[in-house]
Amino acid sequence: MMRFLLLFSRQGKLRLQKWFTPMAEREKKKIIRDMTTMVLARQPRSCNFLHWKDLKVIYKRYASLYFCLAVDNQENELLALEVIHRYVELLDKYFGNVCELDIIFNFEKAYFILDEFLMGGEIQETSKQMVNRSIEASDMLQETMEEYMSKPAF
Amino acid sequence: MPAPIRLRELIRTIRTARTQAEEREMIQKECAAIRSSFREEDNTYRCRNVAKLLYMHMLGYPAHFGQLECLKLIASQKFTDKRIGYLGAMLLLDERQDVHLLMTNCIKNDLNHSTQYVQGLALCTLGCMGSSEMCRDLAGEVEKLLKTSNSYLRKKAALCAVHVIRKVPELMEMFLPATKNLLSEKNHGVLHTSVVLLTEMCERSPDMLAHFRKLVPQLVRILKNLIMSGYSPEHDVSGISDPFLQVRILRLLRILGRSDDDSSEAMNDILAQVATNTETSKNVGNAILYETVLTIMDIKSESGLRVLAINILGRFLLNNDKNIRYVALTSLLKTVQTDHNAVQRHRSTIVDCLKDLDVSIKRRAMELSFALVNGNNIRGMMKELLYFLDSCDPEFKADCASGVFLAAEKYAPSKRWHIDTIMRVLTTAGSYVRDDSVPNLIQLITNSVEMHAYTVQRLYKALLDDISQQPLVQVASWCIGEYGDLLVSGQCEEEEPIQVTEDEVLDVLEGLLVSNLSTPVTRGYSLTAIMKLSTRFSSVNRIKKVVSIYGSSIDVELQQRAVEYNALFKKYDHMRPALLERMPIMEKSATNGPTEIVQTNGETEPSVVEPKHPPLVTQPANQANDLLVLLGGNDVPVIPTTMPTKPASAGGELLELLGDLSLSGGPASAPAPSVPTSQPSFLLDGLSSQPLFNDIAAAAIPPMTAYNKNGLKIDFTFERANPNPNIAVITIHASNSTEADMTDFVFQAAVPKTFQLQLLSPSSNVVPALNQGTVTQVIRVLNPQKQQLRMRIKLTYTLKGSPVQDLAEGSYMAMEDEDNHTTAVATNTQTGIKKGGDVGDNGACIDRQPDTVVHQAGLNQTAGRGSRSGPGAHAATGIRVLKASHTEEVYCDAVGD
């Protein structure tokens, strides 16, 4: 199963954190620190895999943002790259040419999308369309609270 | 109260902060506002506030005070509130929160909500952070939703069930009925999550595994449909139909086919099909191939299929994509045990990966390279690996070095090659090797008798080049010490012999002693080497001088060695040649891989040195472990038994060491000197200032009965230490003529301040009935001022369940100077009556000195070694002043001076 997914900038600023196993706040912070330093220290054109404790860490950089996914040892790291890529596609589809700022200002949307794609550390939906449809339908349900009225204007 | 600022507004503001401090200030201000809004139970803006809090949480600021607010949001009727509430719950709550109780109710309500998206939120939250209590409470709801026809809920329920099973495995059974027609579902989301659920159940229970084996044909059919069906836009990824589902099915097949012939047989074809039909120009195709290979290697697949799998990995190795190369190396490492020869074919490609710039790949390649080393390719592989060791990053050196050691140990074609290889490692990566490599190499060298001259020459040369690699220097020092004579005689055939003089060799070793680069351990090696050369070289005077200089070294370790060696020059010069003799060939310990012998300082495997072997005389205690290991329990040059030439200055260490040799001497805490006795316990005592011999004039003083009453009889026998006439050794023998055993027997003795007394542990604390045995206990008394010895003793024991305390008095014993003819005259009167005055038989009065100390056996001994059940059980009373008013004394008056 997947253990956690972190999104952080090239400066090491956390943009999204999803933990699939319960963990103490302090431990989370330590992992975030470890991951950012480890991943940011990697040479360009290295492979996208790292080992950290008993986990496989798969990371990939999209523009200014690093996606860092930690999975159990028996997981398929090539497929994990596809998981990351799928999430990026979903974000891109939702925001339309997604950039880091979209995720900063609409972080809750990024979480909602993720929750329709992954759940409990496993892939929940393998079809992009299905995820998008669910998100749209959920958004429709949201009432007219001012900050959710308009789609993100950034 | 004005409306709080919007989330986006806040984010924008915070992002304008130029410094950390500025940001912190903004956030504190906002947090204060949020808190007060929470306090006012403001419902309108709660959602906005929690959202803002989540943003701050992401920035690393505390947000726990929003936990309860999340619950309130979840309980709200608005979907927006619920959405943010559940998100907040997943982010802010962890498993141990008490709010979970409240949460369980909220989730339960929402699982039965009429809107599927609300149900979805509840399922998602439960599947993400549900505690085991929550899982227990809500498993029924989850199971219900798993049977619904709504695929949106069904897939979430399946993953929720996975979470429930992970948390509470015993709930697994309850989901079994619902799994029945999961695989007939068309929806890929449901299909995928169902496969995940089945996988989880199979991995957790062998029963489930057996039960679900019947699903293999169905899984094969689904997989076949996926790879055979044409383009389906909904699930297509770079031309491949639903790779996520394919991989999951392949993994489930792997689990079902593992060690099951029929299932494996049933999936052979489809695996071959996937392996050959998958498009590999993109990562996603390779992901499927990779999973296929793993499945093929794990199940009982046909041999042709296995070859195909290894070849796929071989192709992976040549792939331009580093990721693919990486997984190839990882999976080859997994299969190298089972398909060694097949992997061997890709050896050169694998070795090439050692030169990759990527550290992840390098590491995998290194591990795999070591796995591929065998007797046939050792020379070639080692050349590559040594080259790698030379050039690799420091993080690899330690692992690489131990890998080389292991491989060399296993497959070395010749001893010379082996020694050369290890020496090469020590010169290139000396500071990275594990501590145990030094003794291992020394053992190897010692055992290669014909290589001694060659080795010592090589090492000497290496020392001339570089004295910074400590392990190398240590080995070199040791070898020069052992084989210094071979070095200067220059009788080495293979190399061109180097001409060195004794003085040059000593110069080098002395250089090590003073060099800043040398560690204390290295200095110790070096000093010992110099000492050993005193029997191999003629320049004994120079060596004496060096050794004596270090007698005042501030390094305790070095000083101790030097003092001991000095003593060897002076008092025991006649034994020096024998003691410093060359080490014999060591027997190999059973497990001698570099990874397997791990010593920690001060501890030696008791099995390494048999107790019958004398302790190492030339070796200070905390170095001795190295040497002990080297000795390997084999023949040691015979040193007269119990002839410790150890001038004790740090007896504790030595004793600790000897403790493992089953010489349970006490530590040096008691200031009493020691005498060897019939008990082996005192072969070496910490503070004996002179060598002690066992030939004690035991019969010098006739035995006497010190106490005989109520069936308990205590006899004293006397021995006198030959070299130290000030020490008397009294052995008490307690026997019991009653019909019942005397238990909890404790013998205590007290002496005045001018004496020093040591009580050893008794042989038992039970005196057997009917004289069926005796309890012996040794008392040693030091009487440096040669005064009359006076002693009080106290006896306690339990007879037939009732405690008895008794005292006896009146005895003489001898403590004399030179000659052995003093007789102890015993006037033995048991009174059992408390005596008012302390009048001894000779009129000598024992003063009731407060510092008259009762030495309780065991207490003076090494902590933990004294028997706990025995007298040690009285340890609570400890060493304390024996109040004269409560005791009666036996005076042992020394006579004869």
GROMACS .gro file of N, CA, C and O in nm, chain B residues 389 393-399 401-402 405 422-438 466-474 517 519 522:
model
  160
  543LEU      N    1   3.539   0.022  -0.527
  543LEU     CA    2   3.568   0.063  -0.389
  543LEU      C    3   3.659   0.185  -0.388
  543LEU      O    4   3.643   0.278  -0.309
  547ASP      N    5   3.156   0.668  -0.372
  547ASP     CA    6   3.128   0.766  -0.266
  547ASP      C    7   3.151   0.700  -0.130
  547ASP      O    8   3.135   0.580  -0.115
  548PRO      N    9   3.183   0.781  -0.032
  548PRO     CA   10   3.207   0.725   0.102
  548PRO      C   11   3.092   0.640   0.154
  548PRO      O   12   3.115   0.541   0.223
  549GLU      N   13   2.969   0.676   0.116
  549GLU     CA   14   2.855   0.602   0.171
  549GLU      C   15   2.856   0.454   0.131
  549GLU      O   16   2.793   0.371   0.196
  550PHE      N   17   2.927   0.422   0.023
  550PHE     CA   18   2.931   0.283  -0.021
  550PHE      C   19   3.045   0.204   0.041
  550PHE      O   20   3.044   0.082   0.040
  551LYS      N   21   3.146   0.277   0.089
  551LYS     CA   22   3.272   0.207   0.117
  551LYS      C   23   3.258   0.098   0.222
  551LYS      O   24   3.313  -0.011   0.204
  552ALA      N   25   3.187   0.128   0.330
  552ALA     CA   26   3.178   0.028   0.436
  552ALA      C   27   3.114  -0.100   0.385
  552ALA      O   28   3.167  -0.210   0.405
  553ASP      N   29   3.001  -0.087   0.316
  553ASP     CA   30   2.931  -0.205   0.266
  553ASP      C   31   3.015  -0.278   0.162
  553ASP      O   32   3.022  -0.401   0.160
  555ALA      N   33   3.338  -0.276   0.134
  555ALA     CA   34   3.453  -0.341   0.197
  555ALA      C   35   3.411  -0.473   0.261
  555ALA      O   36   3.475  -0.576   0.241
  556SER      N   37   3.298  -0.472   0.334
  556SER     CA   38   3.263  -0.600   0.397
  556SER      C   39   3.218  -0.700   0.293
  556SER      O   40   3.239  -0.821   0.311
  559PHE      N   41   3.535  -0.857   0.169
  559PHE     CA   42   3.588  -0.950   0.269
  559PHE      C   43   3.513  -1.083   0.263
  559PHE      O   44   3.572  -1.191   0.263
  576ILE      N   45   4.261  -0.834   0.082
  576ILE     CA   46   4.223  -0.766   0.206
  576ILE      C   47   4.313  -0.647   0.230
  576ILE      O   48   4.268  -0.539   0.272
  577MET      N   49   4.440  -0.665   0.198
  577MET     CA   50   4.532  -0.553   0.219
  577MET      C   51   4.496  -0.436   0.129
  577MET      O   52   4.505  -0.322   0.168
  578ARG      N   53   4.453  -0.470   0.009
  578ARG     CA   54   4.412  -0.367  -0.084
  578ARG      C   55   4.293  -0.289  -0.027
  578ARG      O   56   4.288  -0.167  -0.033
  579VAL      N   57   4.200  -0.362   0.029
  579VAL     CA   58   4.084  -0.295   0.088
  579VAL      C   59   4.130  -0.205   0.202
  579VAL      O   60   4.086  -0.091   0.215
  580LEU      N   61   4.220  -0.257   0.282
  580LEU     CA   62   4.264  -0.178   0.398
  580LEU      C   63   4.338  -0.054   0.353
  580LEU      O   64   4.330   0.051   0.417
  581THR      N   65   4.410  -0.063   0.244
  581THR     CA   66   4.483   0.057   0.200
  581THR      C   67   4.390   0.156   0.133
  581THR      O   68   4.409   0.276   0.145
  582THR      N   69   4.287   0.106   0.062
  582THR     CA   70   4.201   0.203  -0.009
  582THR      C   71   4.086   0.252   0.076
  582THR      O   72   4.044   0.366   0.061
  583ALA      N   73   4.034   0.169   0.161
  583ALA     CA   74   3.916   0.211   0.236
  583ALA      C   75   3.932   0.179   0.383
  583ALA      O   76   3.837   0.143   0.451
  584GLY      N   77   4.054   0.189   0.429
  584GLY     CA   78   4.086   0.145   0.565
  584GLY      C   79   3.997   0.203   0.671
  584GLY      O   80   3.954   0.134   0.764
  585SER      N   81   3.964   0.330   0.658
  585SER     CA   82   3.889   0.392   0.767
  585SER      C   83   3.742   0.354   0.763
  585SER      O   84   3.667   0.392   0.852
  586TYR      N   85   3.701   0.281   0.661
  586TYR     CA   86   3.559   0.246   0.651
  586TYR      C   87   3.531   0.102   0.690
  586TYR      O   88   3.417   0.061   0.697
  587VAL      N   89   3.637   0.023   0.710
  587VAL     CA   90   3.609  -0.118   0.735
  587VAL      C   91   3.561  -0.136   0.878
  587VAL      O   92   3.587  -0.054   0.965
  588ARG      N   93   3.493  -0.243   0.899
  588ARG     CA   94   3.442  -0.271   1.032
  588ARG      C   95   3.555  -0.312   1.124
  588ARG      O   96   3.657  -0.364   1.081
  589ASP      N   97   3.532  -0.292   1.253
  589ASP     CA   98   3.637  -0.318   1.351
  589ASP      C   99   3.687  -0.462   1.347
  589ASP      O  100   3.801  -0.491   1.375
  590ASP      N  101   3.598  -0.553   1.316
  590ASP     CA  102   3.639  -0.693   1.325
  590ASP      C  103   3.728  -0.737   1.211
  590ASP      O  104   3.778  -0.848   1.211
  591SER      N  105   3.747  -0.650   1.113
  591SER     CA  106   3.830  -0.694   1.001
  591SER      C  107   3.975  -0.708   1.043
  591SER      O  108   4.049  -0.787   0.985
  592VAL      N  109   4.016  -0.632   1.143
  592VAL     CA  110   4.156  -0.642   1.187
  592VAL      C  111   4.186  -0.780   1.245
  592VAL      O  112   4.274  -0.850   1.194
  620ASP      N  113   5.203   0.497   0.419
  620ASP     CA  114   5.086   0.563   0.476
  620ASP      C  115   5.059   0.506   0.614
  620ASP      O  116   5.042   0.385   0.631
  621ILE      N  117   5.056   0.593   0.714
  621ILE     CA  118   5.020   0.542   0.847
  621ILE      C  119   4.888   0.599   0.894
  621ILE      O  120   4.856   0.601   1.012
  622SER      N  121   4.807   0.644   0.798
  622SER     CA  122   4.681   0.704   0.841
  622SER      C  123   4.567   0.603   0.845
  622SER      O  124   4.469   0.623   0.916
  623GLN      N  125   4.578   0.494   0.772
  623GLN     CA  126   4.469   0.396   0.770
  623GLN      C  127   4.485   0.305   0.891
  623GLN      O  128   4.560   0.208   0.888
  624GLN      N  129   4.410   0.335   0.993
  624GLN     CA  130   4.433   0.268   1.121
  624GLN      C  131   4.423   0.115   1.117
  624GLN      O  132   4.510   0.047   1.171
  625PRO      N  133   4.322   0.059   1.056
  625PRO     CA  134   4.317  -0.088   1.057
  625PRO      C  135   4.441  -0.149   0.992
  625PRO      O  136   4.496  -0.248   1.042
  626LEU      N  137   4.486  -0.088   0.884
  626LEU     CA  138   4.607  -0.138   0.819
  626LEU      C  139   4.725  -0.128   0.913
  626LEU      O  140   4.806  -0.221   0.926
  627VAL      N  141   4.738  -0.015   0.978
  627VAL     CA  142   4.850   0.006   1.068
  627VAL      C  143   4.846  -0.096   1.182
  627VAL      O  144   4.948  -0.150   1.223
  628GLN      N  145   4.727  -0.126   1.228
  628GLN     CA  146   4.716  -0.223   1.338
  628GLN      C  147   4.760  -0.362   1.293
  628GLN      O  148   4.838  -0.429   1.362
  671LEU      N  149   4.828   1.063   1.407
  671LEU     CA  150   4.728   0.990   1.331
  671LEU      C  151   4.685   0.861   1.400
  671LEU      O  152   4.582   0.804   1.369
  673THR      N  153   4.541   0.607   1.659
  673THR     CA  154   4.439   0.600   1.764
  673THR      C  155   4.501   0.529   1.884
  673THR      O  156   4.603   0.462   1.871
  676THR      N  157   4.568   0.171   1.814
  676THR     CA  158   4.685   0.150   1.729
  676THR      C  159   4.812   0.160   1.812
  676THR      O  160   4.905   0.080   1.795
   0.00000   0.00000   0.00000
